[in-house]
Amino acid sequence: DFMASGSSIRRILYAIIFLSMLPALAILVYSGMDGRRRAIEEIRHKGEEVLSGVVGQRRLVTDATRVLLTTLSQLDTIRSGTEEERTDLLAKLLSGHATYTNLLLLDTNGEILASAKPLRGLEVDARGQEYFQDALHSGKYTVGSLVKDPATGLPVLPFALPIADAEGGVRMILVAAVTPSSHVAELTGLFNERVHLHMRDSTGDLTFAIPEDIDHGPKSYELGTWERISALGKPSGEISLLDRNNEEYLLVYQQLRLHGADKPYLTVELSTAKSAIYAKANTELLRGVLLLLGAGAAVLLIARYMGGAVLVPFLVFAIGMSHGAQKMNGIMQDIGRGTHKVVAARYTLRRLFLAG
């Protein structure tokens, strides 16, 4: 009978330990899920800060280029100078502006009248370029999609400003070729193989990427990413997407568009692997679960070898917690009915003290 009684006590003790661990486990799981949610919010906030910085820099470049081209368009050298005079002026300006790879002056047929950098005998016709046609027909400052600079062969974003004649028509077009990476390369240290920065032109073509592997971008993500962003119809937002290895990414983006334009000329995307976002929260959850299991195993070992000798403290603790919860519940109910807190405490004590 004594052995049977000891075995029964152990089973009861095991049950108490197991049941006491369940709420702690539930709290750990909830904390882990909340940690993942907070990690997403933190990455979203940081991503918006980075994007705001990049977009702000690009907006400054756009505005500064407009001012530069507008000033140039007022100069007599540009309007009526010789090819040599125009070329010398553009070359001097280019030498003091690292943002630009070239400055050009085009006529209404798309032929180059002057270039800050030599064309090396190339015959260049810009009539087929979208930015040229937009500037020619709208008569407004325009930013085009990614093209190759005829002088350097580098991919550039063309910023075009029409020069009006006396009748208000377009006489010539000034073009500033801007490298997509200007004012962005210094951010390289913020990104790695799990965090990518992408910049797209008005057609969705990738113009710049960190890490520096342009081909990595379009192949890395599921097809239709640009279409999904366009379908949102918002200047900023976020989407979830998968790469070719089925790894999920959170992508936040912001767009730049000129006043009155029907589409953005630049979209900046920041994408982060969700596994990297959740890494810290998952580690904390695993650490907590292991600690709980370790503590539970230690208590079970004590119960296994000491049996009922440790049951009394557990029962006293459980009874104390139960009575404490009942007292607080009774006090709060009485206070809720308008009873003074001291009187409510007395009523609750009497109810628990008196049998029945």
mmCIF file with all atom_site columns, N, CA, C and O in Angstrom, residues 264-300:
data_model
loop_
_atom_site.group_PDB
_atom_site.id
_atom_site.type_symbol
_atom_site.label_atom_id
_atom_site.label_alt_id
_atom_site.label_comp_id
_atom_site.label_asym_id
_atom_site.label_entity_id
_atom_site.label_seq_id
_atom_site.pdbx_PDB_ins_code
_atom_site.Cartn_x
_atom_site.Cartn_y
_atom_site.Cartn_z
_atom_site.occupancy
_atom_site.B_iso_or_equiv
_atom_site.pdbx_formal_charge
_atom_site.auth_seq_id
_atom_site.auth_comp_id
_atom_site.auth_asym_id
_atom_site.auth_atom_id
_atom_site.pdbx_PDB_model_num
ATOM 1   N N  . PRO A 1 264 ? 5.138  56.485 -63.038 1.00 0.00 ? 264 PRO A N  1
ATOM 2   C CA . PRO A 1 264 ? 6.394  56.841 -62.365 1.00 0.00 ? 264 PRO A CA 1
ATOM 3   C C  . PRO A 1 264 ? 7.585  56.666 -63.298 1.00 0.00 ? 264 PRO A C  1
ATOM 4   O O  . PRO A 1 264 ? 7.572  55.798 -64.166 1.00 0.00 ? 264 PRO A O  1
ATOM 5   N N  . TYR A 1 265 ? 8.591  57.489 -63.112 1.00 0.00 ? 265 TYR A N  1
ATOM 6   C CA . TYR A 1 265 ? 9.809  57.320 -63.896 1.00 0.00 ? 265 TYR A CA 1
ATOM 7   C C  . TYR A 1 265 ? 10.858 56.515 -63.142 1.00 0.00 ? 265 TYR A C  1
ATOM 8   O O  . TYR A 1 265 ? 11.855 56.099 -63.723 1.00 0.00 ? 265 TYR A O  1
ATOM 9   N N  . LEU A 1 266 ? 10.606 56.286 -61.839 1.00 0.00 ? 266 LEU A N  1
ATOM 10  C CA . LEU A 1 266 ? 11.556 55.505 -61.054 1.00 0.00 ? 266 LEU A CA 1
ATOM 11  C C  . LEU A 1 266 ? 10.816 54.810 -59.911 1.00 0.00 ? 266 LEU A C  1
ATOM 12  O O  . LEU A 1 266 ? 9.981  55.410 -59.244 1.00 0.00 ? 266 LEU A O  1
ATOM 13  N N  . THR A 1 267 ? 11.105 53.534 -59.733 1.00 0.00 ? 267 THR A N  1
ATOM 14  C CA . THR A 1 267 ? 10.561 52.753 -58.620 1.00 0.00 ? 267 THR A CA 1
ATOM 15  C C  . THR A 1 267 ? 11.725 52.149 -57.848 1.00 0.00 ? 267 THR A C  1
ATOM 16  O O  . THR A 1 267 ? 12.571 51.480 -58.433 1.00 0.00 ? 267 THR A O  1
ATOM 17  N N  . VAL A 1 268 ? 11.775 52.425 -56.554 1.00 0.00 ? 268 VAL A N  1
ATOM 18  C CA . VAL A 1 268 ? 12.845 51.905 -55.694 1.00 0.00 ? 268 VAL A CA 1
ATOM 19  C C  . VAL A 1 268 ? 12.242 50.820 -54.805 1.00 0.00 ? 268 VAL A C  1
ATOM 20  O O  . VAL A 1 268 ? 11.240 51.053 -54.121 1.00 0.00 ? 268 VAL A O  1
ATOM 21  N N  . GLU A 1 269 ? 12.861 49.636 -54.830 1.00 0.00 ? 269 GLU A N  1
ATOM 22  C CA . GLU A 1 269 ? 12.350 48.491 -54.078 1.00 0.00 ? 269 GLU A CA 1
ATOM 23  C C  . GLU A 1 269 ? 13.384 48.017 -53.061 1.00 0.00 ? 269 GLU A C  1
ATOM 24  O O  . GLU A 1 269 ? 14.574 47.953 -53.364 1.00 0.00 ? 269 GLU A O  1
ATOM 25  N N  . LEU A 1 270 ? 12.920 47.675 -51.880 1.00 0.00 ? 270 LEU A N  1
ATOM 26  C CA . LEU A 1 270 ? 13.768 47.076 -50.849 1.00 0.00 ? 270 LEU A CA 1
ATOM 27  C C  . LEU A 1 270 ? 13.116 45.763 -50.430 1.00 0.00 ? 270 LEU A C  1
ATOM 28  O O  . LEU A 1 270 ? 11.988 45.760 -49.933 1.00 0.00 ? 270 LEU A O  1
ATOM 29  N N  . SER A 1 271 ? 13.808 44.662 -50.666 1.00 0.00 ? 271 SER A N  1
ATOM 30  C CA . SER A 1 271 ? 13.243 43.347 -50.351 1.00 0.00 ? 271 SER A CA 1
ATOM 31  C C  . SER A 1 271 ? 14.136 42.625 -49.344 1.00 0.00 ? 271 SER A C  1
ATOM 32  O O  . SER A 1 271 ? 15.360 42.654 -49.458 1.00 0.00 ? 271 SER A O  1
ATOM 33  N N  . THR A 1 272 ? 13.495 41.982 -48.370 1.00 0.00 ? 272 THR A N  1
ATOM 34  C CA . THR A 1 272 ? 14.211 41.288 -47.294 1.00 0.00 ? 272 THR A CA 1
ATOM 35  C C  . THR A 1 272 ? 13.628 39.893 -47.127 1.00 0.00 ? 272 THR A C  1
ATOM 36  O O  . THR A 1 272 ? 12.402 39.722 -47.093 1.00 0.00 ? 272 THR A O  1
ATOM 37  N N  . ALA A 1 273 ? 14.499 38.896 -47.037 1.00 0.00 ? 273 ALA A N  1
ATOM 38  C CA . ALA A 1 273 ? 14.047 37.521 -46.819 1.00 0.00 ? 273 ALA A CA 1
ATOM 39  C C  . ALA A 1 273 ? 13.385 37.415 -45.453 1.00 0.00 ? 273 ALA A C  1
ATOM 40  O O  . ALA A 1 273 ? 13.936 37.849 -44.444 1.00 0.00 ? 273 ALA A O  1
ATOM 41  N N  . LYS A 1 274 ? 12.185 36.824 -45.416 1.00 0.00 ? 274 LYS A N  1
ATOM 42  C CA . LYS A 1 274 ? 11.471 36.721 -44.148 1.00 0.00 ? 274 LYS A CA 1
ATOM 43  C C  . LYS A 1 274 ? 12.198 35.816 -43.156 1.00 0.00 ? 274 LYS A C  1
ATOM 44  O O  . LYS A 1 274 ? 12.071 35.993 -41.943 1.00 0.00 ? 274 LYS A O  1
ATOM 45  N N  . SER A 1 275 ? 12.945 34.848 -43.665 1.00 0.00 ? 275 SER A N  1
ATOM 46  C CA . SER A 1 275 ? 13.716 33.999 -42.756 1.00 0.00 ? 275 SER A CA 1
ATOM 47  C C  . SER A 1 275 ? 14.747 34.814 -41.994 1.00 0.00 ? 275 SER A C  1
ATOM 48  O O  . SER A 1 275 ? 15.045 34.549 -40.827 1.00 0.00 ? 275 SER A O  1
ATOM 49  N N  . ALA A 1 276 ? 15.317 35.831 -42.655 1.00 0.00 ? 276 ALA A N  1
ATOM 50  C CA . ALA A 1 276 ? 16.267 36.713 -41.976 1.00 0.00 ? 276 ALA A CA 1
ATOM 51  C C  . ALA A 1 276 ? 15.558 37.625 -40.981 1.00 0.00 ? 276 ALA A C  1
ATOM 52  O O  . ALA A 1 276 ? 16.096 37.947 -39.910 1.00 0.00 ? 276 ALA A O  1
ATOM 53  N N  . ILE A 1 277 ? 14.325 38.036 -41.332 1.00 0.00 ? 277 ILE A N  1
ATOM 54  C CA . ILE A 1 277 ? 13.562 38.896 -40.432 1.00 0.00 ? 277 ILE A CA 1
ATOM 55  C C  . ILE A 1 277 ? 13.197 38.148 -39.156 1.00 0.00 ? 277 ILE A C  1
ATOM 56  O O  . ILE A 1 277 ? 13.272 38.677 -38.041 1.00 0.00 ? 277 ILE A O  1
ATOM 57  N N  . TYR A 1 278 ? 12.804 36.872 -39.319 1.00 0.00 ? 278 TYR A N  1
ATOM 58  C CA . TYR A 1 278 ? 12.321 36.094 -38.186 1.00 0.00 ? 278 TYR A CA 1
ATOM 59  C C  . TYR A 1 278 ? 13.440 35.451 -37.370 1.00 0.00 ? 278 TYR A C  1
ATOM 60  O O  . TYR A 1 278 ? 13.167 34.840 -36.329 1.00 0.00 ? 278 TYR A O  1
ATOM 61  N N  . ALA A 1 279 ? 14.678 35.551 -37.828 1.00 0.00 ? 279 ALA A N  1
ATOM 62  C CA . ALA A 1 279 ? 15.774 34.810 -37.195 1.00 0.00 ? 279 ALA A CA 1
ATOM 63  C C  . ALA A 1 279 ? 15.892 35.113 -35.704 1.00 0.00 ? 279 ALA A C  1
ATOM 64  O O  . ALA A 1 279 ? 15.986 34.199 -34.871 1.00 0.00 ? 279 ALA A O  1
ATOM 65  N N  . LYS A 1 280 ? 15.868 36.378 -35.332 1.00 0.00 ? 280 LYS A N  1
ATOM 66  C CA . LYS A 1 280 ? 16.038 36.752 -33.924 1.00 0.00 ? 280 LYS A CA 1
ATOM 67  C C  . LYS A 1 280 ? 14.872 36.255 -33.075 1.00 0.00 ? 280 LYS A C  1
ATOM 68  O O  . LYS A 1 280 ? 15.068 35.697 -31.998 1.00 0.00 ? 280 LYS A O  1
ATOM 69  N N  . ALA A 1 281 ? 13.633 36.456 -33.587 1.00 0.00 ? 281 ALA A N  1
ATOM 70  C CA . ALA A 1 281 ? 12.459 36.017 -32.831 1.00 0.00 ? 281 ALA A CA 1
ATOM 71  C C  . ALA A 1 281 ? 12.446 34.504 -32.679 1.00 0.00 ? 281 ALA A C  1
ATOM 72  O O  . ALA A 1 281 ? 12.102 33.980 -31.609 1.00 0.00 ? 281 ALA A O  1
ATOM 73  N N  . ASN A 1 282 ? 12.837 33.787 -33.741 1.00 0.00 ? 282 ASN A N  1
ATOM 74  C CA . ASN A 1 282 ? 12.869 32.323 -33.664 1.00 0.00 ? 282 ASN A CA 1
ATOM 75  C C  . ASN A 1 282 ? 13.915 31.841 -32.667 1.00 0.00 ? 282 ASN A C  1
ATOM 76  O O  . ASN A 1 282 ? 13.700 30.867 -31.929 1.00 0.00 ? 282 ASN A O  1
ATOM 77  N N  . THR A 1 283 ? 15.066 32.521 -32.630 1.00 0.00 ? 283 THR A N  1
ATOM 78  C CA . THR A 1 283 ? 16.121 32.154 -31.678 1.00 0.00 ? 283 THR A CA 1
ATOM 79  C C  . THR A 1 283 ? 15.655 32.357 -30.246 1.00 0.00 ? 283 THR A C  1
ATOM 80  O O  . THR A 1 283 ? 15.891 31.518 -29.371 1.00 0.00 ? 283 THR A O  1
ATOM 81  N N  . GLU A 1 284 ? 14.985 33.494 -29.988 1.00 0.00 ? 284 GLU A N  1
ATOM 82  C CA . GLU A 1 284 ? 14.493 33.762 -28.636 1.00 0.00 ? 284 GLU A CA 1
ATOM 83  C C  . GLU A 1 284 ? 13.431 32.747 -28.243 1.00 0.00 ? 284 GLU A C  1
ATOM 84  O O  . GLU A 1 284 ? 13.386 32.287 -27.082 1.00 0.00 ? 284 GLU A O  1
ATOM 85  N N  . LEU A 1 285 ? 12.563 32.375 -29.181 1.00 0.00 ? 285 LEU A N  1
ATOM 86  C CA . LEU A 1 285 ? 11.531 31.378 -28.881 1.00 0.00 ? 285 LEU A CA 1
ATOM 87  C C  . LEU A 1 285 ? 12.167 30.024 -28.572 1.00 0.00 ? 285 LEU A C  1
ATOM 88  O O  . LEU A 1 285 ? 11.776 29.350 -27.597 1.00 0.00 ? 285 LEU A O  1
ATOM 89  N N  . LEU A 1 286 ? 13.139 29.619 -29.375 1.00 0.00 ? 286 LEU A N  1
ATOM 90  C CA . LEU A 1 286 ? 13.802 28.342 -29.146 1.00 0.00 ? 286 LEU A CA 1
ATOM 91  C C  . LEU A 1 286 ? 14.519 28.336 -27.808 1.00 0.00 ? 286 LEU A C  1
ATOM 92  O O  . LEU A 1 286 ? 14.460 27.342 -27.060 1.00 0.00 ? 286 LEU A O  1
ATOM 93  N N  . ARG A 1 287 ? 15.182 29.436 -27.475 1.00 0.00 ? 287 ARG A N  1
ATOM 94  C CA . ARG A 1 287 ? 15.884 29.519 -26.192 1.00 0.00 ? 287 ARG A CA 1
ATOM 95  C C  . ARG A 1 287 ? 14.908 29.394 -25.022 1.00 0.00 ? 287 ARG A C  1
ATOM 96  O O  . ARG A 1 287 ? 15.159 28.693 -24.044 1.00 0.00 ? 287 ARG A O  1
ATOM 97  N N  . GLY A 1 288 ? 13.764 30.069 -25.135 1.00 0.00 ? 288 GLY A N  1
ATOM 98  C CA . GLY A 1 288 ? 12.769 29.999 -24.071 1.00 0.00 ? 288 GLY A CA 1
ATOM 99  C C  . GLY A 1 288 ? 12.176 28.611 -23.906 1.00 0.00 ? 288 GLY A C  1
ATOM 100 O O  . GLY A 1 288 ? 11.984 28.137 -22.780 1.00 0.00 ? 288 GLY A O  1
ATOM 101 N N  . VAL A 1 289 ? 11.893 27.936 -25.040 1.00 0.00 ? 289 VAL A N  1
ATOM 102 C CA . VAL A 1 289 ? 11.335 26.582 -24.976 1.00 0.00 ? 289 VAL A CA 1
ATOM 103 C C  . VAL A 1 289 ? 12.340 25.617 -24.366 1.00 0.00 ? 289 VAL A C  1
ATOM 104 O O  . VAL A 1 289 ? 11.987 24.772 -23.521 1.00 0.00 ? 289 VAL A O  1
ATOM 105 N N  . LEU A 1 290 ? 13.596 25.737 -24.769 1.00 0.00 ? 290 LEU A N  1
ATOM 106 C CA . LEU A 1 290 ? 14.620 24.860 -24.205 1.00 0.00 ? 290 LEU A CA 1
ATOM 107 C C  . LEU A 1 290 ? 14.797 25.093 -22.710 1.00 0.00 ? 290 LEU A C  1
ATOM 108 O O  . LEU A 1 290 ? 14.975 24.140 -21.939 1.00 0.00 ? 290 LEU A O  1
ATOM 109 N N  . LEU A 1 291 ? 14.743 26.356 -22.290 1.00 0.00 ? 291 LEU A N  1
ATOM 110 C CA . LEU A 1 291 ? 14.856 26.664 -20.866 1.00 0.00 ? 291 LEU A CA 1
ATOM 111 C C  . LEU A 1 291 ? 13.680 26.077 -20.088 1.00 0.00 ? 291 LEU A C  1
ATOM 112 O O  . LEU A 1 291 ? 13.858 25.500 -19.010 1.00 0.00 ? 291 LEU A O  1
ATOM 113 N N  . LEU A 1 292 ? 12.480 26.197 -20.657 1.00 0.00 ? 292 LEU A N  1
ATOM 114 C CA . LEU A 1 292 ? 11.297 25.647 -19.999 1.00 0.00 ? 292 LEU A CA 1
ATOM 115 C C  . LEU A 1 292 ? 11.376 24.130 -19.900 1.00 0.00 ? 292 LEU A C  1
ATOM 116 O O  . LEU A 1 292 ? 11.083 23.546 -18.850 1.00 0.00 ? 292 LEU A O  1
ATOM 117 N N  . LEU A 1 293 ? 11.784 23.496 -20.997 1.00 0.00 ? 293 LEU A N  1
ATOM 118 C CA . LEU A 1 293 ? 11.908 22.041 -20.981 1.00 0.00 ? 293 LEU A CA 1
ATOM 119 C C  . LEU A 1 293 ? 12.979 21.586 -20.000 1.00 0.00 ? 293 LEU A C  1
ATOM 120 O O  . LEU A 1 293 ? 12.813 20.576 -19.298 1.00 0.00 ? 293 LEU A O  1
ATOM 121 N N  . GLY A 1 294 ? 14.070 22.337 -19.941 1.00 0.00 ? 294 GLY A N  1
ATOM 122 C CA . GLY A 1 294 ? 15.124 21.991 -18.990 1.00 0.00 ? 294 GLY A CA 1
ATOM 123 C C  . GLY A 1 294 ? 14.650 22.095 -17.551 1.00 0.00 ? 294 GLY A C  1
ATOM 124 O O  . GLY A 1 294 ? 14.924 21.217 -16.716 1.00 0.00 ? 294 GLY A O  1
ATOM 125 N N  . ALA A 1 295 ? 13.915 23.178 -17.261 1.00 0.00 ? 295 ALA A N  1
ATOM 126 C CA . ALA A 1 295 ? 13.393 23.346 -15.906 1.00 0.00 ? 295 ALA A CA 1
ATOM 127 C C  . ALA A 1 295 ? 12.379 22.253 -15.581 1.00 0.00 ? 295 ALA A C  1
ATOM 128 O O  . ALA A 1 295 ? 12.378 21.684 -14.467 1.00 0.00 ? 295 ALA A O  1
ATOM 129 N N  . GLY A 1 296 ? 11.533 21.935 -16.548 1.00 0.00 ? 296 GLY A N  1
ATOM 130 C CA . GLY A 1 296 ? 10.553 20.875 -16.341 1.00 0.00 ? 296 GLY A CA 1
ATOM 131 C C  . GLY A 1 296 ? 11.206 19.531 -16.100 1.00 0.00 ? 296 GLY A C  1
ATOM 132 O O  . GLY A 1 296 ? 10.785 18.747 -15.221 1.00 0.00 ? 296 GLY A O  1
ATOM 133 N N  . ALA A 1 297 ? 12.243 19.241 -16.875 1.00 0.00 ? 297 ALA A N  1
ATOM 134 C CA . ALA A 1 297 ? 12.952 17.971 -16.704 1.00 0.00 ? 297 ALA A CA 1
ATOM 135 C C  . ALA A 1 297 ? 13.604 17.892 -15.335 1.00 0.00 ? 297 ALA A C  1
ATOM 136 O O  . ALA A 1 297 ? 13.585 16.833 -14.674 1.00 0.00 ? 297 ALA A O  1
ATOM 137 N N  . ALA A 1 298 ? 14.165 19.006 -14.854 1.00 0.00 ? 298 ALA A N  1
ATOM 138 C CA . ALA A 1 298 ? 14.792 19.017 -13.534 1.00 0.00 ? 298 ALA A CA 1
ATOM 139 C C  . ALA A 1 298 ? 13.770 18.758 -12.434 1.00 0.00 ? 298 ALA A C  1
ATOM 140 O O  . ALA A 1 298 ? 14.010 17.980 -11.491 1.00 0.00 ? 298 ALA A O  1
ATOM 141 N N  . VAL A 1 299 ? 12.598 19.391 -12.551 1.00 0.00 ? 299 VAL A N  1
ATOM 142 C CA . VAL A 1 299 ? 11.546 19.188 -11.546 1.00 0.00 ? 299 VAL A CA 1
ATOM 143 C C  . VAL A 1 299 ? 11.048 17.749 -11.572 1.00 0.00 ? 299 VAL A C  1
ATOM 144 O O  . VAL A 1 299 ? 10.781 17.138 -10.532 1.00 0.00 ? 299 VAL A O  1
ATOM 145 N N  . LEU A 1 300 ? 10.914 17.183 -12.794 1.00 0.00 ? 300 LEU A N  1
ATOM 146 C CA . LEU A 1 300 ? 10.470 15.793 -12.908 1.00 0.00 ? 300 LEU A CA 1
ATOM 147 C C  . LEU A 1 300 ? 11.474 14.828 -12.276 1.00 0.00 ? 300 LEU A C  1
ATOM 148 O O  . LEU A 1 300 ? 11.092 13.840 -11.636 1.00 0.00 ? 300 LEU A O  1
#
